[in-house]
């Protein structure tokens, strides 16, 4: 739903760039078009919103844990803003199929390979689904790191790295 997406951006961007002092570093690494996967660490429940704002002007689609879709209101809003559920720690074929369709259409997909928020600051091993998606033909993989979102005080930083070559 483009209207709801734009409304959400209009509400959230001033919060992120104002009180949270969001700064994005390396955002020019993100291709303007074409199938792109952004893989990021996950340290706070707001990371998906922050990374979505940092990726602009591209629109990001997000794979989100299925537990978030239990609330009808939240599920309605998330699905219309580009999120879709995944059953973590399983071979969720439907979510992989959806992710493939997003990439085949040339869109940008954000993944948190750890599968959930880590409170220690040390990345946990990732689930293999993101690696399988990264091996699809003509997909650009961009690493990202986000920090200072845990306490919602800022300054929040998102750094994008150079594309990771996946040929070998």
PDB file of C-alpha atoms in Angstrom:
ATOM      1  CA  UNK A   1       0.000   0.000   0.000  1.00  0.00           C
ATOM      2  CA  UNK A   2       1.983   3.023  -1.227  1.00  0.00           C
ATOM      3  CA  UNK A   3      -0.157   5.527   0.681  1.00  0.00           C
ATOM      4  CA  UNK A   4       0.318   3.859   4.057  1.00  0.00           C
ATOM      5  CA  UNK A   5       4.018   3.397   3.332  1.00  0.00           C
ATOM      6  CA  UNK A   6       4.434   7.120   2.576  1.00  0.00           C
ATOM      7  CA  UNK A   7       2.419   8.094   5.663  1.00  0.00           C
ATOM      8  CA  UNK A   8       4.584   5.839   7.827  1.00  0.00           C
ATOM      9  CA  UNK A   9       7.740   7.417   6.379  1.00  0.00           C
ATOM     10  CA  UNK A  10       6.342  10.916   6.942  1.00  0.00           C
ATOM     11  CA  UNK A  11       5.757  10.111  10.618  1.00  0.00           C
ATOM     12  CA  UNK A  12       8.926   8.128  11.359  1.00  0.00           C
ATOM     13  CA  UNK A  13      11.648   9.959   9.420  1.00  0.00           C
ATOM     14  CA  UNK A  14      11.422  13.155  11.520  1.00  0.00           C
ATOM     15  CA  UNK A  15      11.692  11.022  14.679  1.00  0.00           C
ATOM     16  CA  UNK A  16      14.697   9.109  13.412  1.00  0.00           C
ATOM     17  CA  UNK A  17      16.598  12.085  12.030  1.00  0.00           C
ATOM     18  CA  UNK A  18      15.488  14.406  14.840  1.00  0.00           C
ATOM     19  CA  UNK A  19      15.610  13.030  18.406  1.00  0.00           C
ATOM     20  CA  UNK A  20      17.488   9.829  17.480  1.00  0.00           C
ATOM     21  CA  UNK A  21      19.989  11.738  15.287  1.00  0.00           C
ATOM     22  CA  UNK A  22      20.148   8.962  12.680  1.00  0.00           C
ATOM     23  CA  UNK A  23      23.224   9.107  10.477  1.00  0.00           C
ATOM     24  CA  UNK A  24      23.844   6.766   7.576  1.00  0.00           C
ATOM     25  CA  UNK A  25      27.316   6.014   6.363  1.00  0.00           C
ATOM     26  CA  UNK A  26      28.020   4.366   3.023  1.00  0.00           C
ATOM     27  CA  UNK A  27      24.397   4.496   1.837  1.00  0.00           C
ATOM     28  CA  UNK A  28      25.641   5.148  -1.695  1.00  0.00           C
ATOM     29  CA  UNK A  29      26.786   1.491  -1.711  1.00  0.00           C
ATOM     30  CA  UNK A  30      23.134   0.452  -2.084  1.00  0.00           C
ATOM     31  CA  UNK A  31      22.246   0.052  -5.758  1.00  0.00           C
ATOM     32  CA  UNK A  32      19.367   2.288  -6.880  1.00  0.00           C
ATOM     33  CA  UNK A  33      17.717  -0.637  -8.660  1.00  0.00           C
ATOM     34  CA  UNK A  34      18.009  -4.363  -9.060  1.00  0.00           C
ATOM     35  CA  UNK A  35      17.736  -7.309  -6.694  1.00  0.00           C
ATOM     36  CA  UNK A  36      19.502  -6.364  -3.472  1.00  0.00           C
ATOM     37  CA  UNK A  37      19.793  -8.027  -0.087  1.00  0.00           C
ATOM     38  CA  UNK A  38      20.859  -5.925   2.870  1.00  0.00           C
ATOM     39  CA  UNK A  39      22.062  -8.143   5.739  1.00  0.00           C
ATOM     40  CA  UNK A  40      22.313  -6.477   9.118  1.00  0.00           C
ATOM     41  CA  UNK A  41      22.953  -7.171  12.774  1.00  0.00           C
ATOM     42  CA  UNK A  42      19.942  -6.902  15.109  1.00  0.00           C
ATOM     43  CA  UNK A  43      20.323  -5.178  18.481  1.00  0.00           C
ATOM     44  CA  UNK A  44      16.899  -3.611  19.075  1.00  0.00           C
ATOM     45  CA  UNK A  45      13.232  -4.058  18.244  1.00  0.00           C
ATOM     46  CA  UNK A  46      13.285  -0.823  16.175  1.00  0.00           C
ATOM     47  CA  UNK A  47      16.160  -1.899  13.903  1.00  0.00           C
ATOM     48  CA  UNK A  48      13.860  -2.859  11.034  1.00  0.00           C
ATOM     49  CA  UNK A  49      12.278   0.585  11.013  1.00  0.00           C
ATOM     50  CA  UNK A  50      15.640   2.338  11.279  1.00  0.00           C
ATOM     51  CA  UNK A  51      17.284   0.315   8.509  1.00  0.00           C
ATOM     52  CA  UNK A  52      14.232   0.865   6.310  1.00  0.00           C
ATOM     53  CA  UNK A  53      14.636   4.619   6.792  1.00  0.00           C
ATOM     54  CA  UNK A  54      18.390   4.471   6.179  1.00  0.00           C
ATOM     55  CA  UNK A  55      17.986   2.624   2.873  1.00  0.00           C
ATOM     56  CA  UNK A  56      15.942   5.435   1.348  1.00  0.00           C
ATOM     57  CA  UNK A  57      15.259   6.339  -1.401  1.00  0.00           C
ATOM     58  CA  UNK A  58      14.843   2.612  -2.065  1.00  0.00           C
ATOM     59  CA  UNK A  59      11.891   0.855  -0.582  1.00  0.00           C
ATOM     60  CA  UNK A  60      12.837  -2.081   1.596  1.00  0.00           C
ATOM     61  CA  UNK A  61      10.917  -5.300   2.112  1.00  0.00           C
ATOM     62  CA  UNK A  62      11.524  -7.083   5.399  1.00  0.00           C
ATOM     63  CA  UNK A  63      11.344 -10.660   6.561  1.00  0.00           C
ATOM     64  CA  UNK A  64       9.987 -10.469  10.130  1.00  0.00           C
ATOM     65  CA  UNK A  65       9.430 -13.086  12.798  1.00  0.00           C
ATOM     66  CA  UNK A  66       5.960 -14.588  12.607  1.00  0.00           C
ATOM     67  CA  UNK A  67       5.228 -13.739  16.259  1.00  0.00           C
ATOM     68  CA  UNK A  68       4.886 -10.088  15.255  1.00  0.00           C
ATOM     69  CA  UNK A  69       1.982 -11.014  12.985  1.00  0.00           C
ATOM     70  CA  UNK A  70      -0.157 -12.373  15.859  1.00  0.00           C
ATOM     71  CA  UNK A  71      -1.573  -8.917  16.544  1.00  0.00           C
ATOM     72  CA  UNK A  72      -4.104  -8.154  13.804  1.00  0.00           C
ATOM     73  CA  UNK A  73      -3.418  -4.415  13.812  1.00  0.00           C
ATOM     74  CA  UNK A  74       0.349  -4.803  13.713  1.00  0.00           C
ATOM     75  CA  UNK A  75       0.099  -7.540  11.066  1.00  0.00           C
ATOM     76  CA  UNK A  76      -2.120  -5.311   8.920  1.00  0.00           C
ATOM     77  CA  UNK A  77       0.294  -2.365   9.145  1.00  0.00           C
ATOM     78  CA  UNK A  78       3.472  -4.429   8.668  1.00  0.00           C
ATOM     79  CA  UNK A  79       2.206  -6.378   5.659  1.00  0.00           C
ATOM     80  CA  UNK A  80       1.087  -3.183   3.932  1.00  0.00           C
ATOM     81  CA  UNK A  81       4.476  -1.565   4.553  1.00  0.00           C
ATOM     82  CA  UNK A  82       6.414  -4.457   3.001  1.00  0.00           C
ATOM     83  CA  UNK A  83       7.027  -6.962   5.803  1.00  0.00           C
ATOM     84  CA  UNK A  84       6.191 -10.649   5.599  1.00  0.00           C
ATOM     85  CA  UNK A  85       6.357 -13.378   8.252  1.00  0.00           C
ATOM     86  CA  UNK A  86       8.951 -16.100   8.670  1.00  0.00           C
ATOM     87  CA  UNK A  87       8.824 -19.085  11.014  1.00  0.00           C
ATOM     88  CA  UNK A  88      12.265 -18.895  12.567  1.00  0.00           C
ATOM     89  CA  UNK A  89      14.471 -21.979  12.987  1.00  0.00           C
ATOM     90  CA  UNK A  90      12.434 -23.906  10.416  1.00  0.00           C
ATOM     91  CA  UNK A  91      12.564 -24.415   6.673  1.00  0.00           C
ATOM     92  CA  UNK A  92       9.741 -21.935   6.055  1.00  0.00           C
ATOM     93  CA  UNK A  93       9.181 -22.488   2.351  1.00  0.00           C
ATOM     94  CA  UNK A  94       6.499 -19.823   2.044  1.00  0.00           C
ATOM     95  CA  UNK A  95       8.737 -17.048   3.369  1.00  0.00           C
ATOM     96  CA  UNK A  96      11.623 -18.182   1.154  1.00  0.00           C
ATOM     97  CA  UNK A  97       9.261 -18.210  -1.817  1.00  0.00           C
ATOM     98  CA  UNK A  98       8.094 -14.676  -0.980  1.00  0.00           C
ATOM     99  CA  UNK A  99      11.700 -13.482  -0.588  1.00  0.00           C
ATOM    100  CA  UNK A 100      12.625 -14.999  -3.954  1.00  0.00           C
ATOM    101  CA  UNK A 101       9.668 -13.268  -5.626  1.00  0.00           C
ATOM    102  CA  UNK A 102      10.744  -9.921  -4.142  1.00  0.00           C
ATOM    103  CA  UNK A 103      14.277 -10.392  -5.435  1.00  0.00           C
ATOM    104  CA  UNK A 104      13.156 -11.669  -8.841  1.00  0.00           C
ATOM    105  CA  UNK A 105      11.070  -8.486  -9.182  1.00  0.00           C
ATOM    106  CA  UNK A 106      14.285  -6.479  -8.603  1.00  0.00           C
ATOM    107  CA  UNK A 107      13.442  -5.123  -5.148  1.00  0.00           C
ATOM    108  CA  UNK A 108      15.483  -4.623  -1.982  1.00  0.00           C
ATOM    109  CA  UNK A 109      15.136  -7.167   0.831  1.00  0.00           C
ATOM    110  CA  UNK A 110      16.399  -6.600   4.387  1.00  0.00           C
ATOM    111  CA  UNK A 111      17.394  -9.650   6.399  1.00  0.00           C
ATOM    112  CA  UNK A 112      18.589 -10.063   9.961  1.00  0.00           C
ATOM    113  CA  UNK A 113      20.394 -13.422   9.624  1.00  0.00           C
ATOM    114  CA  UNK A 114      20.688 -13.862  13.410  1.00  0.00           C
ATOM    115  CA  UNK A 115      16.924 -14.439  13.497  1.00  0.00           C
ATOM    116  CA  UNK A 116      16.306 -12.166  16.469  1.00  0.00           C
ATOM    117  CA  UNK A 117      17.607  -9.409  18.670  1.00  0.00           C
ATOM    118  CA  UNK A 118      20.921 -10.046  20.407  1.00  0.00           C
ATOM    119  CA  UNK A 119      21.452  -8.240  23.700  1.00  0.00           C
ATOM    120  CA  UNK A 120      25.170  -8.971  24.091  1.00  0.00           C
ATOM    121  CA  UNK A 121      26.407  -6.904  21.152  1.00  0.00           C
ATOM    122  CA  UNK A 122      28.115  -9.986  19.711  1.00  0.00           C
ATOM    123  CA  UNK A 123      26.551 -11.359  16.533  1.00  0.00           C
ATOM    124  CA  UNK A 124      25.188 -14.867  16.746  1.00  0.00           C
ATOM    125  CA  UNK A 125      25.635 -17.303  13.865  1.00  0.00           C
ATOM    126  CA  UNK A 126      23.158 -16.628  11.083  1.00  0.00           C
ATOM    127  CA  UNK A 127      20.493 -18.940   9.755  1.00  0.00           C
ATOM    128  CA  UNK A 128      21.285 -20.443   6.337  1.00  0.00           C
ATOM    129  CA  UNK A 129      18.238 -18.990   4.524  1.00  0.00           C
ATOM    130  CA  UNK A 130      19.882 -15.630   3.951  1.00  0.00           C
ATOM    131  CA  UNK A 131      22.909 -17.335   2.423  1.00  0.00           C
ATOM    132  CA  UNK A 132      20.730 -19.351   0.067  1.00  0.00           C
ATOM    133  CA  UNK A 133      18.944 -16.189  -1.087  1.00  0.00           C
ATOM    134  CA  UNK A 134      22.275 -14.420  -1.578  1.00  0.00           C
ATOM    135  CA  UNK A 135      23.316 -17.090  -4.078  1.00  0.00           C
ATOM    136  CA  UNK A 136      20.431 -16.331  -6.434  1.00  0.00           C
ATOM    137  CA  UNK A 137      21.575 -14.980  -9.811  1.00  0.00           C
ATOM    138  CA  UNK A 138      22.062 -11.200 -10.150  1.00  0.00           C
ATOM    139  CA  UNK A 139      21.546 -10.453  -6.455  1.00  0.00           C
ATOM    140  CA  UNK A 140      23.710  -7.778  -4.861  1.00  0.00           C
ATOM    141  CA  UNK A 141      24.496  -8.386  -1.170  1.00  0.00           C
ATOM    142  CA  UNK A 142      25.195  -5.338   1.002  1.00  0.00           C
ATOM    143  CA  UNK A 143      26.393  -5.804   4.592  1.00  0.00           C
ATOM    144  CA  UNK A 144      25.136  -3.315   7.159  1.00  0.00           C
ATOM    145  CA  UNK A 145      25.679  -2.640  10.827  1.00  0.00           C
ATOM    146  CA  UNK A 146      23.411  -0.669  13.108  1.00  0.00           C
ATOM    147  CA  UNK A 147      24.231   0.594  16.581  1.00  0.00           C
ATOM    148  CA  UNK A 148      22.901   2.806  19.388  1.00  0.00           C
ATOM    149  CA  UNK A 149      19.281   1.745  18.888  1.00  0.00           C
ATOM    150  CA  UNK A 150      19.038  -0.208  22.143  1.00  0.00           C
ATOM    151  CA  UNK A 151      18.107   2.691  24.447  1.00  0.00           C
ATOM    152  CA  UNK A 152      16.369   4.864  21.827  1.00  0.00           C
ATOM    153  CA  UNK A 153      18.494   7.848  22.776  1.00  0.00           C
ATOM    154  CA  UNK A 154      20.833   8.078  19.807  1.00  0.00           C
ATOM    155  CA  UNK A 155      22.889   8.998  18.101  1.00  0.00           C
ATOM    156  CA  UNK A 156      21.806   6.083  15.912  1.00  0.00           C
ATOM    157  CA  UNK A 157      24.246   5.008  13.220  1.00  0.00           C
ATOM    158  CA  UNK A 158      23.845   2.723  10.218  1.00  0.00           C
ATOM    159  CA  UNK A 159      26.888   1.829   8.136  1.00  0.00           C
ATOM    160  CA  UNK A 160      26.605   0.089   4.782  1.00  0.00           C
ATOM    161  CA  UNK A 161      29.572  -1.807   3.400  1.00  0.00           C
ATOM    162  CA  UNK A 162      30.712  -2.519  -0.128  1.00  0.00           C
ATOM    163  CA  UNK A 163      28.839  -5.242  -2.023  1.00  0.00           C
ATOM    164  CA  UNK A 164      29.982  -8.758  -1.150  1.00  0.00           C
ATOM    165  CA  UNK A 165      30.995 -10.769  -4.237  1.00  0.00           C
ATOM    166  CA  UNK A 166      29.082 -14.054  -4.187  1.00  0.00           C
ATOM    167  CA  UNK A 167      30.525 -15.664  -7.340  1.00  0.00           C
ATOM    168  CA  UNK A 168      32.721 -18.156  -5.500  1.00  0.00           C
TER     169      UNK A 168
END
